[in-house]
Coordinates of C-alpha atoms in Angstrom, one line a residue:
M1 CA 111.6 -99.6 170.5
P2 CA 111.2 -98.2 174.1
D3 CA 110.4 -94.5 174.4
G4 CA 113.5 -92.3 174.6
L5 CA 115.7 -94.7 172.7
N6 CA 117.0 -94.8 169.2
G7 CA 119.0 -97.2 167.1
R8 CA 122.3 -96.6 168.9
D9 CA 120.7 -98.1 172.1
E10 CA 119.9 -101.3 170.3
P11 CA 122.0 -104.4 171.0
G12 CA 124.6 -105.7 168.6
G13 CA 123.4 -107.8 165.7
R14 CA 123.5 -111.6 165.8
G15 CA 126.5 -113.5 164.4
D16 CA 130.1 -112.3 164.5
R17 CA 130.3 -108.6 164.6
H18 CA 134.1 -108.6 164.6
A19 CA 134.9 -110.0 161.2
E20 CA 136.8 -107.0 159.9
L21 CA 139.0 -106.8 163.0
L22 CA 139.7 -110.6 162.6
S23 CA 140.7 -109.9 159.0
A24 CA 143.0 -107.2 160.2
L25 CA 144.5 -109.3 162.9
D26 CA 145.2 -112.1 160.4
S27 CA 147.7 -109.8 158.7
H28 CA 149.6 -109.2 161.9
D29 CA 152.4 -111.3 163.3
L30 CA 151.5 -110.9 167.0
A31 CA 154.2 -110.8 169.6
L32 CA 154.1 -114.2 171.2
A33 CA 156.7 -115.2 173.8
L34 CA 160.0 -116.5 172.6
D35 CA 161.5 -119.8 174.0
P36 CA 165.1 -119.5 175.0
I37 CA 167.5 -122.3 174.2
E38 CA 170.4 -123.6 176.1
A39 CA 173.5 -121.5 175.5
S40 CA 176.3 -123.1 173.6
D41 CA 178.8 -120.5 174.7
A42 CA 179.1 -119.3 178.3
D43 CA 180.3 -115.9 177.0
A44 CA 176.7 -115.0 176.4
F45 CA 176.4 -114.5 180.2
T46 CA 179.6 -112.5 180.6
V47 CA 178.9 -109.1 182.0
D48 CA 180.9 -105.9 181.7
P49 CA 180.2 -104.1 185.0
D50 CA 181.0 -100.7 183.5
A51 CA 178.6 -101.0 180.5
D52 CA 175.6 -98.7 180.5
P53 CA 172.3 -100.7 180.6
D54 CA 170.2 -97.8 179.4
A55 CA 172.1 -97.6 176.1
T56 CA 171.2 -101.2 175.2
F57 CA 167.9 -101.6 177.1
P58 CA 166.3 -98.1 176.9
Q59 CA 162.9 -99.2 178.3
S60 CA 164.6 -101.4 180.9
V61 CA 162.7 -104.6 182.0
A62 CA 159.4 -105.8 183.3
S63 CA 157.5 -108.9 184.3
G64 CA 153.9 -109.9 184.2
G65 CA 151.4 -112.7 183.6
P66 CA 152.2 -114.6 186.8
T67 CA 151.3 -118.3 187.3
P68 CA 152.3 -120.6 190.2
T69 CA 155.3 -121.8 188.2
G70 CA 156.3 -118.8 186.1
V71 CA 156.0 -115.3 184.8
I72 CA 156.6 -113.5 181.5
L73 CA 159.8 -111.5 181.3
W74 CA 160.0 -108.5 179.0
T75 CA 162.6 -106.1 177.6
R76 CA 163.4 -104.1 174.5
L77 CA 166.7 -103.7 172.7
A78 CA 168.0 -100.4 171.3
S79 CA 167.8 -100.5 167.5
D80 CA 171.4 -99.4 167.0
R81 CA 172.7 -102.2 169.3
I82 CA 171.2 -105.2 167.5
D83 CA 173.7 -107.6 165.9
P84 CA 172.3 -110.6 164.1
N85 CA 175.2 -112.7 165.3
Q86 CA 174.7 -111.8 169.0
P87 CA 172.4 -113.9 171.2
L88 CA 170.3 -112.3 173.9
A89 CA 170.8 -114.1 177.2
V90 CA 168.4 -114.2 180.1
Q91 CA 169.1 -115.2 183.7
V92 CA 166.8 -115.8 186.7
A93 CA 168.1 -116.3 190.2
T94 CA 167.0 -116.4 193.8
D95 CA 169.4 -113.6 194.8
S96 CA 170.2 -110.2 193.3
A97 CA 173.9 -111.1 192.9
F98 CA 172.9 -114.1 190.6
G99 CA 174.9 -116.5 192.7
D100 CA 172.0 -119.0 192.6
V101 CA 170.8 -119.1 189.0
V102 CA 167.7 -121.2 188.6
F103 CA 167.1 -120.6 184.9
D104 CA 169.2 -119.3 182.0
G105 CA 169.0 -119.4 178.2
V106 CA 169.6 -117.5 175.1
I107 CA 167.4 -116.1 172.2
T108 CA 169.0 -116.2 168.8
D109 CA 166.1 -115.2 166.6
D110 CA 167.0 -111.6 165.8
M111 CA 164.5 -111.5 163.0
R112 CA 161.6 -112.1 165.4
I113 CA 163.0 -109.4 167.7
R114 CA 163.3 -106.9 164.9
A115 CA 159.8 -107.7 163.7
H116 CA 158.3 -106.6 167.0
D117 CA 160.0 -103.2 167.5
N118 CA 162.9 -105.0 169.2
T119 CA 160.7 -106.1 172.1
V120 CA 161.3 -109.5 173.7
K121 CA 159.0 -111.6 175.8
V122 CA 160.1 -114.8 177.6
D123 CA 157.5 -117.1 179.2
L124 CA 158.9 -119.0 182.2
D125 CA 155.7 -120.9 183.0
G126 CA 156.6 -124.3 184.3
R127 CA 160.1 -123.4 185.2
L128 CA 159.8 -121.6 188.6
S129 CA 158.5 -122.4 192.1
P130 CA 155.2 -121.2 193.5
D131 CA 154.9 -118.1 195.7
T132 CA 158.5 -117.1 195.3
R133 CA 160.4 -113.9 194.5
Y134 CA 163.1 -114.0 191.9
Y135 CA 165.6 -111.7 190.4
Y136 CA 166.2 -111.6 186.6
R137 CA 168.2 -109.8 184.0
F138 CA 168.9 -109.8 180.3
I139 CA 172.5 -109.7 178.9
Y140 CA 173.4 -108.6 175.4
D141 CA 177.0 -108.3 174.1
G142 CA 178.4 -108.0 177.6
T143 CA 175.8 -105.5 178.8
A144 CA 173.4 -106.5 181.6
S145 CA 170.0 -104.9 181.9
R146 CA 169.0 -103.4 185.2
T147 CA 168.0 -106.2 187.5
G148 CA 164.3 -106.9 187.8
R149 CA 162.3 -108.6 190.5
C150 CA 159.4 -110.9 189.8
R151 CA 157.0 -113.0 191.8
T152 CA 155.0 -116.2 191.1
L153 CA 151.5 -117.0 192.3
P154 CA 150.9 -119.3 195.3
R155 CA 149.6 -122.8 194.5
S156 CA 145.9 -123.0 194.3
D157 CA 145.8 -125.1 197.4
A158 CA 148.0 -122.8 199.4
S159 CA 146.8 -120.5 202.2
P160 CA 148.9 -117.3 202.2
E161 CA 148.6 -115.0 205.1
S162 CA 147.8 -112.1 202.8
V163 CA 147.8 -110.8 199.3
S164 CA 148.4 -107.1 198.4
F165 CA 148.2 -105.1 195.2
A166 CA 149.1 -101.6 194.2
V167 CA 146.3 -100.5 191.9
L168 CA 146.7 -97.9 189.2
T169 CA 145.0 -96.5 186.1
C170 CA 144.7 -93.6 183.7
Q171 CA 148.2 -92.1 183.2
N172 CA 148.2 -89.3 180.5
F173 CA 151.9 -88.6 179.8
L174 CA 151.1 -85.0 178.7
N175 CA 149.1 -84.2 181.8
G176 CA 151.7 -84.7 184.5
Y177 CA 154.7 -86.6 185.8
F178 CA 154.7 -90.1 187.2
P179 CA 156.2 -89.8 190.8
A180 CA 153.3 -92.0 191.9
W181 CA 155.1 -94.9 190.2
H182 CA 158.2 -94.2 192.3
Y183 CA 156.2 -94.6 195.5
V184 CA 154.6 -97.8 194.0
A185 CA 158.2 -99.1 193.5
E186 CA 158.8 -98.6 197.2
E187 CA 155.5 -100.2 198.4
D188 CA 155.8 -103.7 199.9
V189 CA 153.1 -105.2 197.8
D190 CA 152.9 -108.6 196.0
F191 CA 151.7 -107.4 192.6
V192 CA 150.8 -104.3 190.6
V193 CA 147.3 -104.3 189.0
H194 CA 146.8 -101.8 186.2
L195 CA 143.1 -101.3 185.2
G196 CA 143.8 -99.6 181.8
D197 CA 144.6 -96.4 180.0
F198 CA 148.3 -97.2 180.3
I199 CA 148.9 -94.9 177.3
Y200 CA 146.8 -92.1 175.7
E201 CA 146.5 -92.0 172.0
S202 CA 146.8 -88.2 171.6
E203 CA 149.8 -85.9 171.4
D204 CA 148.0 -82.6 171.1
G205 CA 146.5 -82.2 174.6
A206 CA 143.0 -83.4 173.6
F207 CA 142.4 -85.0 177.0
K208 CA 143.4 -81.9 179.1
G209 CA 141.1 -79.3 180.7
L210 CA 140.7 -75.7 181.8
G211 CA 142.9 -76.2 184.9
S212 CA 145.6 -78.4 183.2
Y213 CA 149.2 -77.2 183.2
E214 CA 151.9 -77.6 180.6
Y215 CA 154.6 -80.0 181.7
P216 CA 158.2 -79.5 180.4
N217 CA 159.8 -82.6 178.7
R218 CA 156.4 -84.3 178.2
E219 CA 156.0 -83.2 174.6
K220 CA 155.3 -85.9 172.0
T221 CA 155.2 -85.9 168.2
L222 CA 153.6 -88.9 166.6
P223 CA 155.5 -90.3 163.6
S224 CA 152.5 -90.0 161.4
G225 CA 152.3 -86.3 161.9
H226 CA 148.7 -86.5 163.1
D227 CA 147.3 -85.4 166.5
R228 CA 145.9 -88.9 167.2
A229 CA 147.4 -92.3 166.7
W230 CA 147.0 -93.3 163.1
N231 CA 148.9 -96.6 162.7
L232 CA 151.1 -99.2 164.3
T233 CA 154.1 -97.0 164.2
D234 CA 152.3 -94.3 166.2
Y235 CA 151.2 -96.8 168.9
R236 CA 154.7 -98.3 169.2
Y237 CA 156.1 -94.7 169.6
L238 CA 153.6 -94.0 172.4
H239 CA 154.5 -97.2 174.3
R240 CA 158.2 -96.5 173.9
T241 CA 157.7 -92.9 175.1
Y242 CA 155.7 -93.9 178.2
R243 CA 158.1 -96.7 179.0
S244 CA 161.0 -94.3 178.9
D245 CA 159.8 -92.7 182.1
A246 CA 162.3 -93.4 184.9
F247 CA 159.6 -93.8 187.7
L248 CA 157.5 -96.1 185.6
Q249 CA 160.6 -98.2 184.8
E250 CA 161.5 -98.4 188.5
A251 CA 158.1 -99.8 189.5
L252 CA 157.9 -102.3 186.6
E253 CA 161.5 -103.5 187.5
T254 CA 160.3 -104.0 191.1
H255 CA 156.9 -105.6 190.8
T256 CA 155.2 -108.1 188.6
L257 CA 152.4 -106.5 186.6
I258 CA 148.8 -107.8 186.1
A259 CA 147.5 -105.6 183.2
G260 CA 144.1 -105.0 181.7
W261 CA 143.2 -102.4 179.1
D262 CA 140.5 -99.7 178.7
D263 CA 139.8 -97.4 175.7
H264 CA 142.9 -95.1 175.4
E265 CA 145.2 -98.0 174.6
M266 CA 143.2 -98.0 171.4
V267 CA 140.7 -95.2 170.8
N268 CA 138.8 -92.9 173.2
D269 CA 135.3 -94.2 174.0
L270 CA 135.8 -97.4 171.9
Y271 CA 132.7 -99.5 171.1
W272 CA 131.5 -101.8 168.5
D273 CA 129.2 -100.3 165.8
H274 CA 126.9 -103.2 164.7
D275 CA 125.7 -101.2 161.7
T276 CA 129.1 -101.2 160.2
D277 CA 130.4 -104.4 161.8
A278 CA 133.5 -102.6 163.0
P279 CA 134.9 -100.7 166.0
A280 CA 134.1 -97.1 166.4
G281 CA 135.0 -94.3 168.7
D282 CA 136.3 -90.7 169.2
H283 CA 138.8 -90.5 166.3
P284 CA 139.0 -88.2 163.3
R285 CA 138.2 -91.2 161.2
G286 CA 136.0 -93.0 163.7
D287 CA 133.2 -93.3 161.0
D288 CA 135.5 -95.2 158.6
P289 CA 135.0 -98.9 159.5
E290 CA 137.9 -100.2 157.4
F291 CA 140.3 -97.7 158.8
M292 CA 139.0 -98.3 162.4
S293 CA 139.4 -102.1 162.1
E294 CA 143.0 -101.8 161.1
L295 CA 143.7 -99.1 163.7
V296 CA 142.3 -101.2 166.6
A297 CA 144.3 -104.2 165.3
D298 CA 147.4 -102.0 165.3
A299 CA 146.7 -100.8 168.8
M300 CA 146.2 -104.4 170.0
H301 CA 149.4 -105.4 168.2
A302 CA 151.5 -102.8 170.0
W303 CA 149.9 -103.6 173.4
W304 CA 150.8 -107.2 172.9
E305 CA 154.4 -106.2 172.1
Y306 CA 154.9 -103.9 175.1
M307 CA 152.8 -105.5 177.9
P308 CA 154.1 -108.6 179.6
A309 CA 150.5 -109.9 179.8
R310 CA 149.4 -113.5 179.6
V311 CA 146.6 -113.3 177.1
E312 CA 145.6 -116.3 175.1
Y313 CA 145.4 -116.0 171.4
D314 CA 144.4 -118.7 169.0
P315 CA 144.7 -117.7 165.3
A316 CA 142.6 -120.7 164.3
G317 CA 139.5 -119.4 166.2
E318 CA 136.5 -118.6 164.0
S319 CA 135.4 -115.6 166.0
L320 CA 137.1 -112.9 168.0
R321 CA 135.9 -114.5 171.3
E322 CA 137.5 -117.8 170.2
R323 CA 140.7 -116.1 169.1
M324 CA 141.6 -114.0 172.1
Q325 CA 140.6 -113.6 175.7
L326 CA 141.7 -110.6 177.7
W327 CA 139.3 -111.8 180.4
R328 CA 141.0 -114.1 182.9
D329 CA 141.4 -114.8 186.6
F330 CA 144.2 -115.2 189.0
E331 CA 144.1 -117.5 192.1
F332 CA 146.1 -116.5 195.2
G333 CA 145.7 -119.7 197.1
D334 CA 142.5 -119.7 199.1
R335 CA 142.9 -116.1 200.1
C336 CA 141.8 -114.3 197.0
R337 CA 140.7 -114.6 193.4
L338 CA 141.2 -111.7 191.0
V339 CA 138.8 -111.6 188.0
M340 CA 139.7 -109.4 185.1
T341 CA 137.3 -108.4 182.3
D342 CA 137.5 -106.9 178.8
E343 CA 135.0 -104.1 178.7
R344 CA 135.8 -102.6 175.3
L345 CA 135.9 -105.2 172.5
F346 CA 132.4 -106.4 173.0
R347 CA 130.5 -103.3 174.2
D348 CA 127.5 -101.9 172.3
P349 CA 127.3 -98.3 171.3
P350 CA 126.7 -95.6 173.9
R351 CA 123.2 -94.3 174.6
E352 CA 122.0 -91.2 172.8
A353 CA 119.1 -90.7 175.1
I354 CA 119.7 -88.1 177.9
P355 CA 120.7 -90.1 181.0
T356 CA 117.7 -89.1 183.2
P357 CA 116.3 -91.4 185.8
D358 CA 113.6 -92.4 183.4
N359 CA 116.0 -93.2 180.6
V360 CA 118.8 -95.2 182.4
G361 CA 116.8 -98.0 184.0
P362 CA 117.1 -101.6 182.7
H363 CA 113.5 -101.4 181.5
R364 CA 114.7 -98.8 178.9
E365 CA 117.3 -101.2 177.4
P366 CA 116.7 -104.0 175.0
P367 CA 117.5 -107.5 176.4
G368 CA 120.6 -108.0 174.3
R369 CA 122.4 -104.7 175.1
T370 CA 125.9 -105.5 176.5
M371 CA 129.2 -104.3 177.6
L372 CA 130.8 -107.7 178.0
G373 CA 129.1 -109.9 175.4
A374 CA 127.1 -112.9 176.4
V375 CA 130.0 -115.4 176.6
Q376 CA 132.2 -113.2 178.8
R377 CA 129.3 -112.2 181.0
E378 CA 128.3 -115.7 181.8
W379 CA 131.9 -116.6 182.4
L380 CA 132.1 -113.7 184.9
I381 CA 129.0 -114.7 186.7
D382 CA 130.0 -118.3 186.9
T383 CA 133.5 -117.4 188.1
I384 CA 132.3 -115.1 190.8
T385 CA 129.4 -117.1 192.1
S386 CA 131.3 -120.4 192.2
D387 CA 134.5 -119.0 193.8
D388 CA 135.5 -120.6 197.1
S389 CA 138.3 -118.1 197.9
Q390 CA 137.9 -116.0 201.0
W391 CA 137.9 -112.8 199.0
T392 CA 136.4 -112.6 195.4
V393 CA 137.7 -109.5 193.6
W394 CA 136.5 -108.1 190.3
A395 CA 139.0 -105.9 188.5
D396 CA 136.3 -103.9 186.8
E397 CA 137.7 -101.2 184.5
V398 CA 134.8 -98.8 185.0
L399 CA 132.5 -97.6 187.8
T400 CA 130.4 -100.5 189.0
T401 CA 127.8 -98.7 191.2
P402 CA 125.3 -96.0 190.1
F403 CA 126.5 -92.4 190.1
R404 CA 123.9 -89.7 190.2
I405 CA 124.1 -85.9 190.0
G406 CA 121.0 -84.0 191.2
S407 CA 117.9 -85.0 193.0
G408 CA 114.7 -86.8 192.1
P409 CA 113.4 -86.4 188.5
L410 CA 116.0 -83.7 187.9
S411 CA 118.9 -86.1 188.3
L412 CA 121.3 -87.2 185.6
Y413 CA 123.6 -90.3 185.5
P414 CA 126.5 -88.7 183.6
V415 CA 129.0 -91.7 183.7
Q416 CA 127.5 -93.5 180.7
G417 CA 130.8 -95.2 179.9
G418 CA 130.5 -97.1 183.1
W419 CA 127.8 -99.5 184.2
D420 CA 125.2 -96.7 184.4
G421 CA 125.2 -97.0 180.6
Y422 CA 124.5 -100.8 180.7
T423 CA 122.0 -101.1 183.5
R424 CA 120.2 -104.2 182.3
E425 CA 123.4 -106.2 182.1
R426 CA 124.6 -104.8 185.5
Q427 CA 121.3 -105.9 187.0
R428 CA 121.8 -109.4 185.6
I429 CA 125.2 -109.6 187.1
T430 CA 124.2 -108.1 190.4
E431 CA 121.2 -110.3 190.9
A432 CA 123.2 -113.4 190.2
I433 CA 125.8 -112.4 192.8
A434 CA 123.1 -111.6 195.3
A435 CA 121.3 -114.9 194.7
A436 CA 124.5 -116.8 195.2
D437 CA 125.2 -115.0 198.5
V438 CA 128.9 -114.4 197.6
D439 CA 130.9 -113.7 200.7
N440 CA 133.6 -110.9 200.7
Y441 CA 132.9 -109.5 197.2
V442 CA 135.0 -106.5 196.2
S443 CA 135.3 -104.6 192.9
L444 CA 138.4 -102.6 192.1
T445 CA 137.6 -99.9 189.5
G446 CA 139.2 -97.0 187.7
D447 CA 138.4 -94.9 184.6
M448 CA 136.5 -92.0 186.4
H449 CA 139.7 -90.5 187.8
C450 CA 138.4 -90.4 191.4
Y451 CA 138.7 -92.0 194.7
V452 CA 135.5 -93.9 195.6
A453 CA 134.5 -96.2 198.4
A454 CA 131.0 -97.5 198.0
Y455 CA 128.5 -100.3 198.7
Q456 CA 127.4 -102.6 195.9
Q457 CA 123.7 -103.4 196.5
S458 CA 121.1 -105.8 195.1
S459 CA 119.2 -102.6 194.1
Y460 CA 119.3 -98.9 194.4
P461 CA 116.5 -96.3 195.0
G462 CA 114.8 -94.9 191.9
R463 CA 114.5 -96.3 188.4
V464 CA 118.2 -97.1 187.9
S465 CA 117.4 -100.5 189.2
G466 CA 113.8 -101.0 187.9
D467 CA 111.0 -99.5 185.9
A468 CA 108.7 -98.7 188.8
G469 CA 111.4 -97.5 191.2
V470 CA 112.7 -99.7 194.0
A471 CA 113.8 -99.3 197.5
Q472 CA 117.4 -99.5 198.8
G473 CA 118.6 -103.1 198.4
E474 CA 120.8 -105.4 200.4
R475 CA 124.5 -104.8 200.5
I476 CA 126.3 -107.5 198.6
G477 CA 129.8 -106.1 198.4
V478 CA 132.0 -103.0 198.2
E479 CA 133.7 -101.0 195.5
F480 CA 137.0 -99.3 195.7
M481 CA 138.0 -96.9 192.9
T482 CA 141.6 -96.1 192.4
P483 CA 142.4 -92.5 191.2
A484 CA 144.0 -91.5 188.0
T485 CA 147.8 -91.3 188.0
T486 CA 147.8 -88.0 186.1
S487 CA 144.7 -87.9 183.9
L488 CA 142.1 -85.1 183.9
N489 CA 139.6 -85.2 186.8
V490 CA 136.5 -83.2 187.4
A491 CA 138.2 -80.6 189.6
E492 CA 141.0 -80.0 187.2
A493 CA 138.6 -79.7 184.3
L494 CA 136.9 -76.9 186.1
H495 CA 140.2 -75.3 187.3
L496 CA 139.3 -76.1 191.0
T497 CA 142.3 -78.1 192.2
R498 CA 144.7 -75.6 193.6
G499 CA 144.9 -72.8 196.1
W500 CA 141.8 -71.4 197.8
R501 CA 139.6 -72.9 195.0
G502 CA 140.8 -76.4 195.9
R503 CA 140.5 -75.9 199.7
I504 CA 136.9 -74.8 199.4
T505 CA 135.6 -77.1 196.7
E506 CA 137.3 -80.4 197.7
P507 CA 135.2 -81.0 200.8
L508 CA 132.1 -79.4 199.2
L509 CA 132.2 -81.6 196.1
S510 CA 132.8 -84.7 198.2
R511 CA 129.8 -84.1 200.4
L512 CA 127.5 -83.2 197.5
I513 CA 128.3 -86.5 195.7
E514 CA 128.0 -88.6 198.9
G515 CA 124.7 -86.9 199.7
M516 CA 123.3 -87.6 196.2
N517 CA 124.4 -91.2 196.3
P518 CA 123.7 -92.8 199.7
H519 CA 125.6 -95.9 198.8
I520 CA 128.8 -93.9 198.2
E521 CA 130.7 -93.5 201.5
F522 CA 133.6 -91.5 200.1
F523 CA 134.3 -89.5 197.0
D524 CA 137.3 -87.3 195.9
S525 CA 138.0 -85.9 192.5
H526 CA 140.7 -83.3 193.5
N527 CA 143.8 -85.5 193.6
W528 CA 145.9 -88.0 191.7
G529 CA 147.9 -91.0 192.8
Y530 CA 147.3 -94.7 193.4
S531 CA 145.9 -97.1 195.9
V532 CA 147.0 -100.2 197.8
V533 CA 144.5 -103.0 198.6
E534 CA 145.4 -105.9 200.9
F535 CA 143.4 -109.0 201.7
D536 CA 144.1 -111.1 204.7
R537 CA 142.3 -113.6 207.0
D538 CA 140.6 -110.8 209.0
E539 CA 139.9 -108.0 206.6
C540 CA 140.4 -106.1 203.4
R541 CA 142.1 -102.8 203.5
Y542 CA 142.1 -99.9 201.0
I543 CA 144.5 -97.0 201.2
G544 CA 144.2 -94.2 198.6
Y545 CA 147.3 -92.1 198.2
A546 CA 147.6 -88.6 196.6
V547 CA 150.9 -87.8 194.8
D548 CA 151.9 -84.4 193.4
K549 CA 152.0 -85.0 189.7
T550 CA 153.5 -81.5 189.1
D551 CA 156.8 -82.5 190.7
N552 CA 159.0 -84.8 188.6
S553 CA 161.0 -86.0 191.5
S554 CA 161.3 -88.9 194.0
D555 CA 160.5 -86.3 196.7
A556 CA 157.1 -85.3 195.3
D557 CA 154.6 -84.8 198.1
R558 CA 152.6 -87.9 199.0
E559 CA 149.7 -88.1 201.5
V560 CA 146.9 -90.5 202.4
V561 CA 143.6 -89.3 201.1
V562 CA 141.5 -92.0 202.7
A563 CA 141.6 -95.5 204.1
Y564 CA 139.0 -98.1 204.8
R565 CA 138.8 -101.6 206.1
V566 CA 136.1 -104.3 205.4
P567 CA 135.9 -107.0 208.1
D568 CA 135.8 -110.6 207.0
G569 CA 132.2 -111.7 206.5
D570 CA 130.8 -108.3 207.1
V571 CA 129.8 -105.9 204.3
T572 CA 130.7 -102.8 206.3
L573 CA 133.1 -99.9 205.3
E574 CA 135.0 -98.7 208.3
E575 CA 137.1 -95.6 207.8
I576 CA 140.6 -95.9 209.2
T577 CA 142.3 -92.9 207.6
D578 CA 143.7 -91.6 210.8
E579 CA 145.8 -94.8 211.2
Y580 CA 147.8 -93.8 208.2
R581 CA 148.2 -90.1 208.8
D582 CA 151.1 -88.9 211.0

């Protein structure tokens, strides 16, 4: 074993490490999309214009999982409104008045609806036209849901002028309000990309800090009575609670969602413990493999019910990799390919060695250590290096590039949950991308609750890229990190975000980080919000917005923190913030 390591730095054992989770999933009836049938009675589509949609559809509607010929539509019925003799109707039209209906049908399986916390998913793949916006609604016993708007992907051989995303991550309900989602609803973007931590599994403020406030009407009480999610009922409660937020509903009604996950949808700092052949993480019973296997299965179950995500699940598969794939890619004609990865279900345990420059290099890791697992890693490399789109975009949940605090041998690499904790695998991915000379390569990241604009390089100075220390490598792409919507950032943890403390420390912290990390062009950890990223024929643009999470109103302050452009064919970050400031 290399010096400075212990058993928790070893790679996972050979064979299937996920047997217990598979066993737990076998006992679950996962929420697959329902197939509407033709209505035998036109009354199913009759709407009472005075009926209150919120009383019947308390979490409103959403769409996700886009393909060139469809999307997945989602809603949830109120428990006290379900009538076993009443069908649920769905309509899709080209206009908001539903004068040109292109699809309609009814769902009559009330038992399936009840079995999944009254959630409903309808898959329209194969029923819609490419690159088209549609309007949709559900109708139940004369009550129409609020009208949603969805969008299909362009054909793979199309050449759209541009593709744009609103990118969000890390939204702790207890740690602020969601006016950022209101502004996302108003953005003229094609899709919303969520990089994970859509919910947080705590109700006791475990993920708040020294400078965190208390927010009225954000209190939660888990049904189990515990401070952390303990079972399927708790996870369902959390999803229902988050989806009750009016601004979040507004955005999901307006834009089609492309969703990934990170750890808090399940358990903080989730990883796979190969010694117990089970998931583990920051939970009061994190060392109980049987409990953790069932808990993660419960979390996945609830996520499937509440997220309109197109994730393949084959119950006949012999391993977890064969049964489910969160990793997937989306083609936006020849303009852009978005690649999403699962960075939780296959990651090895965290390091226990102190993350000094000597300890974090790939030479200090055993060959099999992984965040992605071999199958997913090779898929990622093949997908990126063989892509012929103009822009190749990796929706990477965690920080891609190195992040150093300090100087020389006194440095630390504190973000061990990101790729600094898996440097051998990062090196393999980076070297493959560099060798393939991939044009216009961009990673969109989250998790660290910061704004970052950085260069991805074939290598970085010091031992983080090699055992003898290496020089600055060639630029191979850029990284744009989207900020947290509300979750704890560094400045808030230290009570440095407001007043004179914020005014003094915001530029100071930014300059310090940028000085310690020459590949990082911009860093901010004093604000919260979202970002918009657009790809067109000439450039990629990134605009990072700050939104006041302390104001639960549609008039909450919003400002541009930073904006960059990357010209087509040129790995150069050009700051254009002034273009977006009045």
